[in-house]
PDB file of C-alpha atoms in Angstrom:
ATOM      1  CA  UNK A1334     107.273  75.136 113.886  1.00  0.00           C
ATOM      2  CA  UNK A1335     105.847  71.740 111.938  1.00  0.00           C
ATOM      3  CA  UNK A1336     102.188  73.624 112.871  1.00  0.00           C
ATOM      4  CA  UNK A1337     103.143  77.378 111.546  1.00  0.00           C
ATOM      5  CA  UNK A1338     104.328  75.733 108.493  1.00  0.00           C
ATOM      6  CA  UNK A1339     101.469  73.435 107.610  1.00  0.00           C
ATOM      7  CA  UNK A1340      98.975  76.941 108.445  1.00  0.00           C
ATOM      8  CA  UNK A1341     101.149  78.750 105.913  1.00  0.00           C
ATOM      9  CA  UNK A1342     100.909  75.838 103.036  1.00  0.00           C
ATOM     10  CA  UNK A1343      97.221  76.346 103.508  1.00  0.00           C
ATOM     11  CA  UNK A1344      96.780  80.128 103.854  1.00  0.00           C
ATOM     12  CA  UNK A1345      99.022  81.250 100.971  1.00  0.00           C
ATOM     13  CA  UNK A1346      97.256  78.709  98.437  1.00  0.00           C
ATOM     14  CA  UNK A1347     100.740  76.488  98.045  1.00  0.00           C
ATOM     15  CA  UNK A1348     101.115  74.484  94.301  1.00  0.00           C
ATOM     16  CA  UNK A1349     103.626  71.241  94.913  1.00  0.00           C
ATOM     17  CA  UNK A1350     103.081  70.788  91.367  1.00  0.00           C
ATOM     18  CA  UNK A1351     106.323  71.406  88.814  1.00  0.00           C
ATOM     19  CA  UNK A1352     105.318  73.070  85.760  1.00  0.00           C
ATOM     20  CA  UNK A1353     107.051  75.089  82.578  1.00  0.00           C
ATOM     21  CA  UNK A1354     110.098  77.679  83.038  1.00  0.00           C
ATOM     22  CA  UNK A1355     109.382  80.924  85.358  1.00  0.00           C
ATOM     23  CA  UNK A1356     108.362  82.920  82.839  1.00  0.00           C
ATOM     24  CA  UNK A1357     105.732  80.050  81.759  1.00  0.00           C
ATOM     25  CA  UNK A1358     104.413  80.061  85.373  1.00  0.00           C
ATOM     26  CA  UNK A1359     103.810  83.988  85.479  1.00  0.00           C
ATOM     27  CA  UNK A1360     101.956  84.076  81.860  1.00  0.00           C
ATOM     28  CA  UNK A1361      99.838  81.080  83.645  1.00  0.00           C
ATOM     29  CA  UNK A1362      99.146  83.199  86.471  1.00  0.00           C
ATOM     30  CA  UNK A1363      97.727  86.150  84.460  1.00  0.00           C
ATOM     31  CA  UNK A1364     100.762  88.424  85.340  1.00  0.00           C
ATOM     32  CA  UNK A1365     100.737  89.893  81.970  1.00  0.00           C
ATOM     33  CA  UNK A1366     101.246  93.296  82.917  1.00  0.00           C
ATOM     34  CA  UNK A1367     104.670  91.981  84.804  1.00  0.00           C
ATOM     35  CA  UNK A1368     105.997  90.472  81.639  1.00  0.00           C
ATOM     36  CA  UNK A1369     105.449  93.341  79.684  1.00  0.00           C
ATOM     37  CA  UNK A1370     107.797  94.935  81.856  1.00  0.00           C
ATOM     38  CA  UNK A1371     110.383  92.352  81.907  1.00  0.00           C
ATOM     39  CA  UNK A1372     110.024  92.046  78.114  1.00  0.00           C
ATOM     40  CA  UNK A1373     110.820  96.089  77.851  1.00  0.00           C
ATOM     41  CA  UNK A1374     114.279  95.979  79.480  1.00  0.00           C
ATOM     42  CA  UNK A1375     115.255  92.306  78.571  1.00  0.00           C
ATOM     43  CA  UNK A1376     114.781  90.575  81.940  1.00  0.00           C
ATOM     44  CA  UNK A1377     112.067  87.911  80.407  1.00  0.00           C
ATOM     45  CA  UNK A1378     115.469  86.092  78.891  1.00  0.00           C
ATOM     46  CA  UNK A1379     116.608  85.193  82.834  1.00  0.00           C
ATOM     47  CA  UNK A1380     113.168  84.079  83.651  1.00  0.00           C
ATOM     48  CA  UNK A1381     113.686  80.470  81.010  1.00  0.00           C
ATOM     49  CA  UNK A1382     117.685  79.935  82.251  1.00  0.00           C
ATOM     50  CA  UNK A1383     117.972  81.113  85.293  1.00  0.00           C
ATOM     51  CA  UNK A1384     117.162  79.443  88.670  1.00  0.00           C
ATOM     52  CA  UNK A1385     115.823  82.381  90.704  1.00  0.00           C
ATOM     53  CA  UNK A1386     112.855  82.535  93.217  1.00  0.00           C
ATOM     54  CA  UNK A1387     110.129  85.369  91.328  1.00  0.00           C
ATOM     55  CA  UNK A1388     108.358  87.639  93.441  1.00  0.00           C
ATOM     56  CA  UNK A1389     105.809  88.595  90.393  1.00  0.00           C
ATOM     57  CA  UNK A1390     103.142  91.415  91.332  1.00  0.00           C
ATOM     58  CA  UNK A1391      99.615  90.664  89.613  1.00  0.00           C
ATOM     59  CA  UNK A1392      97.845  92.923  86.918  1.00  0.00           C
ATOM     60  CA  UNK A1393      95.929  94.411  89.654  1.00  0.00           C
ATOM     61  CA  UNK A1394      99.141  95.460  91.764  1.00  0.00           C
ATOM     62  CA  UNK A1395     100.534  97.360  88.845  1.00  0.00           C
ATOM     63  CA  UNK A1396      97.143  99.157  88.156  1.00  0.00           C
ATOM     64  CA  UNK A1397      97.175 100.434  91.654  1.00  0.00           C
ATOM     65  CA  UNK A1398     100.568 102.165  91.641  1.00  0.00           C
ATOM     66  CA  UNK A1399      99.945 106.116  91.877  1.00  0.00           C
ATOM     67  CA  UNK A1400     100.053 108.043  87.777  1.00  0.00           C
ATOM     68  CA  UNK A1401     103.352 109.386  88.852  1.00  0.00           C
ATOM     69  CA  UNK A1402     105.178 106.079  89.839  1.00  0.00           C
ATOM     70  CA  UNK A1403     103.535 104.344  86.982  1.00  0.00           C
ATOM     71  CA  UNK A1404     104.612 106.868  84.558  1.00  0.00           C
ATOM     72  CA  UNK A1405     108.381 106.580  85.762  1.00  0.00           C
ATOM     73  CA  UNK A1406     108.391 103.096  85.462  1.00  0.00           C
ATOM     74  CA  UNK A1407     107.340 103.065  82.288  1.00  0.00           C
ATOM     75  CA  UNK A1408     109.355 105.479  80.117  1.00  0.00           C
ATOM     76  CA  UNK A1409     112.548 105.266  82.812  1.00  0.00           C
ATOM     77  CA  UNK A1410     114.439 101.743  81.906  1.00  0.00           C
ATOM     78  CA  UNK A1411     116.877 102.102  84.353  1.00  0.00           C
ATOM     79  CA  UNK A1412     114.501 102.548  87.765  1.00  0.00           C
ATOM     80  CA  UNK A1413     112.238  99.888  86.033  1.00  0.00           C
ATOM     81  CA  UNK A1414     115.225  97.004  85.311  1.00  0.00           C
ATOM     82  CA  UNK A1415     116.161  98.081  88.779  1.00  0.00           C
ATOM     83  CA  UNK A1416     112.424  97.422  90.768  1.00  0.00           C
ATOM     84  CA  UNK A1417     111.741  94.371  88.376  1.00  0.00           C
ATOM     85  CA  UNK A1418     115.453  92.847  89.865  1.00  0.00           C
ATOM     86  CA  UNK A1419     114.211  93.562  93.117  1.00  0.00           C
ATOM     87  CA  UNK A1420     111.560  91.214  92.344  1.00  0.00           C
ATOM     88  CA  UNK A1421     114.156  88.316  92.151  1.00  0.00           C
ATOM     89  CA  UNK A1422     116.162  86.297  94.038  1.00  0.00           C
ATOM     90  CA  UNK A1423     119.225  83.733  93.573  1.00  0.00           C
ATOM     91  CA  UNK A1424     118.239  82.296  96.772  1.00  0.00           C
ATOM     92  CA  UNK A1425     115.275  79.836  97.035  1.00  0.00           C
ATOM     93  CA  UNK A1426     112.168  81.253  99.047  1.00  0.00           C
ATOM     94  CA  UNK A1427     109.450  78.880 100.023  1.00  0.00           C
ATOM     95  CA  UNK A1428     106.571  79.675 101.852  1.00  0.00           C
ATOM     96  CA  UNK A1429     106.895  77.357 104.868  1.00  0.00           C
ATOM     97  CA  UNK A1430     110.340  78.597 105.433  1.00  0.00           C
ATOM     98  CA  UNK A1431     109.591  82.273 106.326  1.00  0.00           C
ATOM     99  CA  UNK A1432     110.626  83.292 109.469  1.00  0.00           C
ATOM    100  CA  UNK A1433     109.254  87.141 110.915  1.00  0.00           C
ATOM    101  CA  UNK A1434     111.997  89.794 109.450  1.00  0.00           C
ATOM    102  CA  UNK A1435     113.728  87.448 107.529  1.00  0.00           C
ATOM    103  CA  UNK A1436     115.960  89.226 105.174  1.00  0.00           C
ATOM    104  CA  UNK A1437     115.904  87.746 101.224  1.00  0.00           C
ATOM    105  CA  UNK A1438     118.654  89.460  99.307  1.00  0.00           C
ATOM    106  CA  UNK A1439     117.129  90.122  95.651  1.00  0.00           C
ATOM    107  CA  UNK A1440     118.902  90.515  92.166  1.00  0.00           C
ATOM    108  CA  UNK A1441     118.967  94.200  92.764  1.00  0.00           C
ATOM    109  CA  UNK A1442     122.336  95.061  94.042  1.00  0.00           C
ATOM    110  CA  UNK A1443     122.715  96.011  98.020  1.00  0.00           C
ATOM    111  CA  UNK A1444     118.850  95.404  98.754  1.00  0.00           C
ATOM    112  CA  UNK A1445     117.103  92.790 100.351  1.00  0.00           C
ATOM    113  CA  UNK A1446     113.316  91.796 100.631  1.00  0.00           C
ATOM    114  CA  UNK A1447     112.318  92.112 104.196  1.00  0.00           C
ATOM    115  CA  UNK A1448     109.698  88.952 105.322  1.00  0.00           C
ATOM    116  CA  UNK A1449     106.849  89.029 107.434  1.00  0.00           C
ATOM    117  CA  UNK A1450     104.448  86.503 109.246  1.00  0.00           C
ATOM    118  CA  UNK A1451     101.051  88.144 110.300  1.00  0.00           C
ATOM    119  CA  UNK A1452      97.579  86.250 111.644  1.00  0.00           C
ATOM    120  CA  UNK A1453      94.448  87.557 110.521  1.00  0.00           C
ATOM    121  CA  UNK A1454      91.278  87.661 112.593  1.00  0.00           C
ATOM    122  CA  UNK A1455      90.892  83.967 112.305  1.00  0.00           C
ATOM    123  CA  UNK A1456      94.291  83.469 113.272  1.00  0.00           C
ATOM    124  CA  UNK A1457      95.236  82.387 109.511  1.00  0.00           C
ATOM    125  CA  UNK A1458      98.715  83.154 109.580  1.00  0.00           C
ATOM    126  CA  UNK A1459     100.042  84.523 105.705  1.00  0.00           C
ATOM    127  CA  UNK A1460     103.112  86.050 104.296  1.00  0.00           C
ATOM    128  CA  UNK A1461     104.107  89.585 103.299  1.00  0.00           C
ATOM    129  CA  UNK A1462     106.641  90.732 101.444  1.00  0.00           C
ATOM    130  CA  UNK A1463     108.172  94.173 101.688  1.00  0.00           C
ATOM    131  CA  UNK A1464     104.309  94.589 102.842  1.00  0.00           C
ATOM    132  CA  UNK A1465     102.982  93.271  99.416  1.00  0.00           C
ATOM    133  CA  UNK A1466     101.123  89.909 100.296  1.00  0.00           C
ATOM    134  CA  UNK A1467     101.598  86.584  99.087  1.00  0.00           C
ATOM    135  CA  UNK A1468      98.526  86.028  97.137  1.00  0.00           C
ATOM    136  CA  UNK A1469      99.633  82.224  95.900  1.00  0.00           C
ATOM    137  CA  UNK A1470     102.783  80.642  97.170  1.00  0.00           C
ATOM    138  CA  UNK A1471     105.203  77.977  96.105  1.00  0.00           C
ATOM    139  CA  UNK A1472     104.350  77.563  92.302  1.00  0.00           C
ATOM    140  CA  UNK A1473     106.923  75.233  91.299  1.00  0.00           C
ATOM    141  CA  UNK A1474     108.861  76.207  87.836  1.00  0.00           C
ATOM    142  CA  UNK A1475     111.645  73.769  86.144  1.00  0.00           C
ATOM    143  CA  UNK A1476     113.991  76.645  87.106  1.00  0.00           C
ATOM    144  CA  UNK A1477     112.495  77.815  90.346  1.00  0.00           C
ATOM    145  CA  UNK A1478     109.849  78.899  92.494  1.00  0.00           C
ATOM    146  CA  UNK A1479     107.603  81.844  91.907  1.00  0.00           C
ATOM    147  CA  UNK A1480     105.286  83.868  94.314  1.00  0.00           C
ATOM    148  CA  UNK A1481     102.312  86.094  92.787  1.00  0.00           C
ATOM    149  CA  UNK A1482     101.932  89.207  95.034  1.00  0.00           C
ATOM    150  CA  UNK A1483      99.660  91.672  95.908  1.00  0.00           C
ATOM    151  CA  UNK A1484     102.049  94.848  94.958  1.00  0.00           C
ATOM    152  CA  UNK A1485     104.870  96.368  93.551  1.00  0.00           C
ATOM    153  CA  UNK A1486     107.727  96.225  95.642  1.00  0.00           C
ATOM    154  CA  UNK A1487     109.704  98.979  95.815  1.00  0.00           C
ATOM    155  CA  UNK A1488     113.355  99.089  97.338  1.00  0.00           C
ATOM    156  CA  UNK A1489     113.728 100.936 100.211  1.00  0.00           C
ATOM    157  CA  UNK A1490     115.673 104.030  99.635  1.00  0.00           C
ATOM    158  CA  UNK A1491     117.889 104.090 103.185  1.00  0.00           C
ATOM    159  CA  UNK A1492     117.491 102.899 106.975  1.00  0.00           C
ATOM    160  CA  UNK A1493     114.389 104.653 109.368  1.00  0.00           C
ATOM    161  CA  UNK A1494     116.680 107.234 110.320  1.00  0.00           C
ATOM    162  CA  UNK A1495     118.222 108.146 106.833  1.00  0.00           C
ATOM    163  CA  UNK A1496     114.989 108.085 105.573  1.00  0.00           C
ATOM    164  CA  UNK A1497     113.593 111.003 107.784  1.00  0.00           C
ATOM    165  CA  UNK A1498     116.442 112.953 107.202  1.00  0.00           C
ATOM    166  CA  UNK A1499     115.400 113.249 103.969  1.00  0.00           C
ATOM    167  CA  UNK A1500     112.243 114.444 104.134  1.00  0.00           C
ATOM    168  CA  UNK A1501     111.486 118.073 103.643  1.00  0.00           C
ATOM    169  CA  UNK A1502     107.997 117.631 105.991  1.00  0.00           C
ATOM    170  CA  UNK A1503     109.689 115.945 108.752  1.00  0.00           C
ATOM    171  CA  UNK A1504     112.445 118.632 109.468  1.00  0.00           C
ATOM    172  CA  UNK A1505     111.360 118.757 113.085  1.00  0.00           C
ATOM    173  CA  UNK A1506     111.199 114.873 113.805  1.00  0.00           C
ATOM    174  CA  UNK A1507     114.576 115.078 112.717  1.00  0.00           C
ATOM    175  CA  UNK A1508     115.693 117.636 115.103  1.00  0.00           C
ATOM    176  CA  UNK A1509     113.861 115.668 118.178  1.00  0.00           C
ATOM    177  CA  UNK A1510     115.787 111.912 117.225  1.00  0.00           C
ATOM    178  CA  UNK A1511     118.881 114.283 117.109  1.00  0.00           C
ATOM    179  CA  UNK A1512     118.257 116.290 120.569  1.00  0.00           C
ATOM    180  CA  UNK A1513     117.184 112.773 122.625  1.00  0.00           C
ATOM    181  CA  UNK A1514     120.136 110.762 121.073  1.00  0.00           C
ATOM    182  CA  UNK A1515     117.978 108.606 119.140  1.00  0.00           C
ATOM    183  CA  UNK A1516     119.357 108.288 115.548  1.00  0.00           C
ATOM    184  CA  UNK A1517     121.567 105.215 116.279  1.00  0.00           C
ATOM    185  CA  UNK A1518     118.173 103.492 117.219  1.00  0.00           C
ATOM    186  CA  UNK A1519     116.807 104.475 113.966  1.00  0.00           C
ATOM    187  CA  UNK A1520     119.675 103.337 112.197  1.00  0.00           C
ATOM    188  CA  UNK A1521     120.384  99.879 113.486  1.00  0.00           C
ATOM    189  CA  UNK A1522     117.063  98.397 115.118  1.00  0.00           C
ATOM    190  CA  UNK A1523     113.957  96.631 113.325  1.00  0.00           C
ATOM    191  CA  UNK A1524     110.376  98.501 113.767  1.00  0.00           C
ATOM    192  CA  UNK A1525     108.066 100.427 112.530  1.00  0.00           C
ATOM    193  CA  UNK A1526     107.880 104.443 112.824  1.00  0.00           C
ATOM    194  CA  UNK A1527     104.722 106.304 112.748  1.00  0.00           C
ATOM    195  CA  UNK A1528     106.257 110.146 111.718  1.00  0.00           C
ATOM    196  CA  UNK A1529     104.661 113.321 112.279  1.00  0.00           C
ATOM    197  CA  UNK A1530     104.675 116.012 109.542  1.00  0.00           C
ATOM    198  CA  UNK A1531     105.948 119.345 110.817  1.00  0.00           C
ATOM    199  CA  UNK A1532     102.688 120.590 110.079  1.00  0.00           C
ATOM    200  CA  UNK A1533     101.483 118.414 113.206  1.00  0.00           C
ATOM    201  CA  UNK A1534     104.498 119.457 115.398  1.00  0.00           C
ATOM    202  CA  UNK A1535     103.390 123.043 114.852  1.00  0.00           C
ATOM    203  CA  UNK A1536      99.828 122.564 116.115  1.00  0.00           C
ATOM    204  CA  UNK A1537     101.319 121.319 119.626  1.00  0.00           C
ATOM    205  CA  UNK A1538     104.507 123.756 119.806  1.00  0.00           C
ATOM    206  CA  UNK A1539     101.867 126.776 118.682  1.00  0.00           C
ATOM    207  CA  UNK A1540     100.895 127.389 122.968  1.00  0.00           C
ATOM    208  CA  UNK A1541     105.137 127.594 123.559  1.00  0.00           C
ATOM    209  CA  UNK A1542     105.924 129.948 120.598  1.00  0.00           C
ATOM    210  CA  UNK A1543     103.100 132.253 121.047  1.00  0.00           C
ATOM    211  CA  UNK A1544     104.609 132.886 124.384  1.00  0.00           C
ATOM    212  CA  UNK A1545     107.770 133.516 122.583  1.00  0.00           C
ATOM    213  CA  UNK A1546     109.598 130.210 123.794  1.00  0.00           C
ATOM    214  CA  UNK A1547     111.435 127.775 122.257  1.00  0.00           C
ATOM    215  CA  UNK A1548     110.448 123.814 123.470  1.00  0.00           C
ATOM    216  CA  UNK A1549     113.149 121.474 125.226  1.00  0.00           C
ATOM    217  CA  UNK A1550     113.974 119.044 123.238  1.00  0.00           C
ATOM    218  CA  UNK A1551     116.130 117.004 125.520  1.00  0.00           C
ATOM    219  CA  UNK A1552     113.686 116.636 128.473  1.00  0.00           C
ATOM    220  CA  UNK A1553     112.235 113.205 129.279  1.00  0.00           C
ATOM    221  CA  UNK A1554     108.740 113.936 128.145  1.00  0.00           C
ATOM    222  CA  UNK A1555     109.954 114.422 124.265  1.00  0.00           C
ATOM    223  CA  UNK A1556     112.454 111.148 124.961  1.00  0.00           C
ATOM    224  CA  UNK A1557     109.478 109.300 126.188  1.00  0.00           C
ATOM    225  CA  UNK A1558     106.694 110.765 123.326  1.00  0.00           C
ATOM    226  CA  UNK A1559     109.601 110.182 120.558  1.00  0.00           C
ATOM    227  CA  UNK A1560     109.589 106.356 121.750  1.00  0.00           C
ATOM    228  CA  UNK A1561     105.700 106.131 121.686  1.00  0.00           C
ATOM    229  CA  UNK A1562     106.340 106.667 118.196  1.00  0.00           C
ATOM    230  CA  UNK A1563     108.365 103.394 117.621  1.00  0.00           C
ATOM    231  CA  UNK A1564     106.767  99.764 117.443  1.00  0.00           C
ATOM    232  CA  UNK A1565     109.791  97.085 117.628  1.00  0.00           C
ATOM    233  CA  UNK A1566     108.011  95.524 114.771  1.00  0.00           C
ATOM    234  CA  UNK A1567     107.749  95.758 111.491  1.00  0.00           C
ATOM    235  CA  UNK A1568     103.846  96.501 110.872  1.00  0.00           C
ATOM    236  CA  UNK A1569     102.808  97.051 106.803  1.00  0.00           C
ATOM    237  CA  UNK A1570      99.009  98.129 107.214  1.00  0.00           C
ATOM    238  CA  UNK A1571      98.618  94.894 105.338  1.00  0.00           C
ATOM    239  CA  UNK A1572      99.201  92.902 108.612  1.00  0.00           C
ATOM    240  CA  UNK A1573      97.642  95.363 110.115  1.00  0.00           C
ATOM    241  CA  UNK A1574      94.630  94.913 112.147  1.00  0.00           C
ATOM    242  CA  UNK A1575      91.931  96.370 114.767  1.00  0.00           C
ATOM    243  CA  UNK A1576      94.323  96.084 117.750  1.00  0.00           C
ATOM    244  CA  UNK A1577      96.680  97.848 120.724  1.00  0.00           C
ATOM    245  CA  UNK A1578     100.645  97.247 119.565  1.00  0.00           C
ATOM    246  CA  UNK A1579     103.358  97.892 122.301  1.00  0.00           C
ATOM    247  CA  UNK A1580     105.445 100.806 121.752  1.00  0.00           C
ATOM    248  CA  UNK A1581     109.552 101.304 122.812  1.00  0.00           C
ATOM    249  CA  UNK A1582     107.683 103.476 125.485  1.00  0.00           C
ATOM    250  CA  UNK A1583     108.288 101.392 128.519  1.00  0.00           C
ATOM    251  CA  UNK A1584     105.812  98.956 126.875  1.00  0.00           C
ATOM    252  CA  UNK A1585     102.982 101.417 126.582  1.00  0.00           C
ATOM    253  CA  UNK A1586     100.450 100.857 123.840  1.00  0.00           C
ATOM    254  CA  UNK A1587      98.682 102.386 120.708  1.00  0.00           C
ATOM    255  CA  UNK A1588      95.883 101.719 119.042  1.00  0.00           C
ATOM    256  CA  UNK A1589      95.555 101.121 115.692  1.00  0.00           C
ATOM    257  CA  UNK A1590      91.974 101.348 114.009  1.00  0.00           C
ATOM    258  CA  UNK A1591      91.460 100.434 109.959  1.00  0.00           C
ATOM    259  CA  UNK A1592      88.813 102.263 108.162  1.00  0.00           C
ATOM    260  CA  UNK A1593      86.223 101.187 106.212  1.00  0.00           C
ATOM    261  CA  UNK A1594      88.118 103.821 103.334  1.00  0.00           C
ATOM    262  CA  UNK A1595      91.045 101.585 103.261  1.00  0.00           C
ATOM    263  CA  UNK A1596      92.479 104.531 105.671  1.00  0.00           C
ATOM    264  CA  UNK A1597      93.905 103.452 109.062  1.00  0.00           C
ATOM    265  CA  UNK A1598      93.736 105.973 112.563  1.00  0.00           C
ATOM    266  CA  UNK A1599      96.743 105.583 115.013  1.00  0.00           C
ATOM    267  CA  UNK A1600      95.345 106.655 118.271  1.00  0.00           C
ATOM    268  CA  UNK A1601      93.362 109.483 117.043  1.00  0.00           C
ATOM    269  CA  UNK A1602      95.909 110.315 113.994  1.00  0.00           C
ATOM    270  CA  UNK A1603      95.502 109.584 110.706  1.00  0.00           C
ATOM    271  CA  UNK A1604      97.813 107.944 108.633  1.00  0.00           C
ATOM    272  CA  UNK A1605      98.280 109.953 105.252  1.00  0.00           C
ATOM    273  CA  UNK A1606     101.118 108.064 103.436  1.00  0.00           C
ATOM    274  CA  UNK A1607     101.506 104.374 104.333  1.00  0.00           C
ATOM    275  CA  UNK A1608     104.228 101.649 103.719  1.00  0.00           C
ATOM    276  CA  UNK A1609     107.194 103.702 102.816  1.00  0.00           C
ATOM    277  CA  UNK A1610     109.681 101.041 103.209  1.00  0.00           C
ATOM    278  CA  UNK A1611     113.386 101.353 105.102  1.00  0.00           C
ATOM    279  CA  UNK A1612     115.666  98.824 105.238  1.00  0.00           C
ATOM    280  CA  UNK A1613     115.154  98.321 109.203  1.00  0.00           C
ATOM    281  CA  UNK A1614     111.692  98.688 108.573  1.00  0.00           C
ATOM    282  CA  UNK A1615     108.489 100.772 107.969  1.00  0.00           C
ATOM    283  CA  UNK A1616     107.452 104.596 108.466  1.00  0.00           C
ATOM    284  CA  UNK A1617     103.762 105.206 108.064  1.00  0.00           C
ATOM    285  CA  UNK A1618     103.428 109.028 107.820  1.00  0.00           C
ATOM    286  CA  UNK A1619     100.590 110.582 110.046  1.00  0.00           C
ATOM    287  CA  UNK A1620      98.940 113.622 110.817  1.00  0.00           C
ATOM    288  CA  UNK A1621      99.174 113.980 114.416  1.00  0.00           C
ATOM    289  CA  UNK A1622     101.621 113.663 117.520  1.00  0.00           C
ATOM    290  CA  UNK A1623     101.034 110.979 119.683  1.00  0.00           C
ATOM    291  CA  UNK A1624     101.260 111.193 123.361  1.00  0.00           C
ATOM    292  CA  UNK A1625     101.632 108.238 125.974  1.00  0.00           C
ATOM    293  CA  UNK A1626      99.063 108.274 128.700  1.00  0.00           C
ATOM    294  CA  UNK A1627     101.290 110.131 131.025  1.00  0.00           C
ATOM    295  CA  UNK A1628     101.426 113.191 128.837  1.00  0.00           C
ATOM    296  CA  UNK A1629      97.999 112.364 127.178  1.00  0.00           C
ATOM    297  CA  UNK A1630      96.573 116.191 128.791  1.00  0.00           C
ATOM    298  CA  UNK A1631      94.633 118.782 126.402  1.00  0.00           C
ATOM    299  CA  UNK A1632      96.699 121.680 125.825  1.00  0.00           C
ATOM    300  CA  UNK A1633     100.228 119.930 127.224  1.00  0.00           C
ATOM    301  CA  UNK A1634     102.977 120.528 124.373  1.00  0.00           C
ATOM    302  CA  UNK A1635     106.029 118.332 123.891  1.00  0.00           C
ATOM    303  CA  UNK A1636     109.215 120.617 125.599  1.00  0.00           C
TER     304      UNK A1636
END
C-alpha cells in the first residue's frame, strides 16, 4: 500500500506546499473559466471560508463540453450551482488515499464522486474521478485541498439499471435485463455496461422476425450474451487501454481497442456515446451486440 501511494504522489504531480485560500489556488492554476462559474451563482464566497476538498476542471475541460451542455450551464443557474457543488467536498480527498470505487460524497445533495485507480502502459498508476483525470493532485490551500481535473463532472442521473430504463434507444435492452431477471444486478452491483441501441438489436433479431417469430428472451444464450455485456469494473475510456477485460460471462473476455480518433471498438462494436455516468458505475453506449465465443456464429440471433 506504502508503494501504490508513493507511485500516485509521483504520477498525479502532488504539491506538499500550503498556499492562499481555495479560490487563490484555482486562479493560480489557470482555472479561470471555473471561477467564472462559481462567481455567476455565488459559490466563489465558500471557496475563502470554507474547508472543502475542490475538484476544479481546467479551461480546457470546460471548452470540450458539447454546445448543448455548455449552453445549459451557462444561462441555467440552478443545473450549474448544482454541477459546480458536485465539484466539492466536506470531506478531505488526498491523492495517496484513493482506494478503486471509493465513494466521495460531494456538496451536491444525495451524490457522490465515484474514485478510480488505473495503470497506464508503463504501469504509472493515476487517479480518475467520475472518469475526469487528476491532472495535478494535492495542492494544499489554508482551507483545503484542491485537485485540477481533466473534465466536467457531471452527476450521475440514477443507478445502471434506472439509467437504461430511461432511454428511448435502449427499449429492447430493457426488455432483455427484465426477461433474464437481471435488473437487481443492475441496480445494486459496481461495473461497467456496454449497451446496445435498439437499432443494433434489430440487425440480429431481423433473420427471427422475417420468419414471423418473436426471440426468447429467457433462454440461456440471451442470459449468457446479456452478461458479456457487464465488466465488474468500473472502466471510464480514460483508464481505458489496448487490452482483454473479463466479463460477468463465466469470466469470458472482450476486447477493447482505442482509436487513433479518440474513438474506442469493443470487440468489433463501436462505442458512440462514452462515460455516461451511474451511480454503480459506467454505460458506454455502442453500436453492436456482443456475443461470447460460444454464440460468436455468423447469422446466429440472440432468442
Amino acid at each position: 500500500m506504502m508503494a501504490l501511494r508513493l507511485i500516485l504522489l509521483v504520477a498525479c504531480g502532488i504539491s506538499l506546499a500550503m498556499g492562499g485560500n481555495l479560490l487563490e489556488e484555482a486562479q493560480k492554476l489557470g482555472a479561470t473559466t471555473a471561477i467564472d462559474l462559481l462567481k455567476q451563482v455565488g459559490l466563489d464566497k465558500s471557496l475563502t471560508t470554507d474547508y472543502l476538498t475542490l475538484f476544479i476542471p481546467s479551461n480546457e475541460a470546460f471548452a470540450a463540453l458539447p454546445d448543448s451542455l455548455a449552453k445549459t450551464l451557462t444561462t441555467n443557474q440552478s443545473v450549474l450551482a448544482g454541477v459546480l457543488s458536485f465539484h466539492a467536498s466536506t470531506g478531505i480527498f488526498r491523492a495517496q488515499d484513493a482506494v478503486d470505487d471509493m465513494l466521495i460524497k460531494t456538496q451536491l445533495p444525495g451524490t457522490s464522486v465515484r474514485v478510480n485507480t488505473y495503470d497506464d502502459a508503463n504501469n504509472a498508476v493515476y487517479i480518475t474521478l467520475n472518469g475526469a483525470k487528476v491532472l495535478q493532485a494535492n495542492i494544499m490551500a489554508s482551507n483545503g485541498i484542491v485537485h485540477l481535473i481533466d473534465r466536467v463532472m457531471l452527476p450521475p442521473l440514477g443507478n445502471l439499471y434506472e439509467l437504461v430504463s430511461q432511454s428511448d434507444i435502449h427499449k429492447t435492452l430493457k426488455q432483455i435485463i427484465d426477461a433474464v431477471g437481471f435488473q437487481k444486478l443492475l441496480e445494486t452491483t459496481s461495473g461497467t455496461l456496454f449497451a446496445p441501441t435498439d437499432k443494433a438489436f434489430e440487425e440480429v433479431l431481423a433473420p427471427l422476425k422475417a420468419l414471423g417469430l418473436q426471440p426468447d428472451f429467457t433462454n440461456l444464450e440471451t442470459r449468457e450474451t446479456t452478461l458479456y455485456h457487464i465488466l465488474p469494473k468500473v472502466l471510464y475510456s480514460s483508464g481505458a487501454k489496448n487490452n482483454s477485460y473479463t466479463t460477468m460471462d463465466k469470466g469470458e473476455t472482450l476486447t477493447v481497442s482505442l482509436l487513433a480518433n479518440g474513438g474506442a471498438l469493443i470487440n468489433n462494436a463501436n462505442v458512440i456515446i462514452a462515460d455516461i455516468p451511474a451511480t454503480n458505475g459506467v454505460i458506454h453506449i455502442i453500436d453492436k451486440v456482443l456475443r461470447p465465443k460460444a454464440y460468436a456464429v455468423p447469422d446466429t440471433v440472440v432468442g
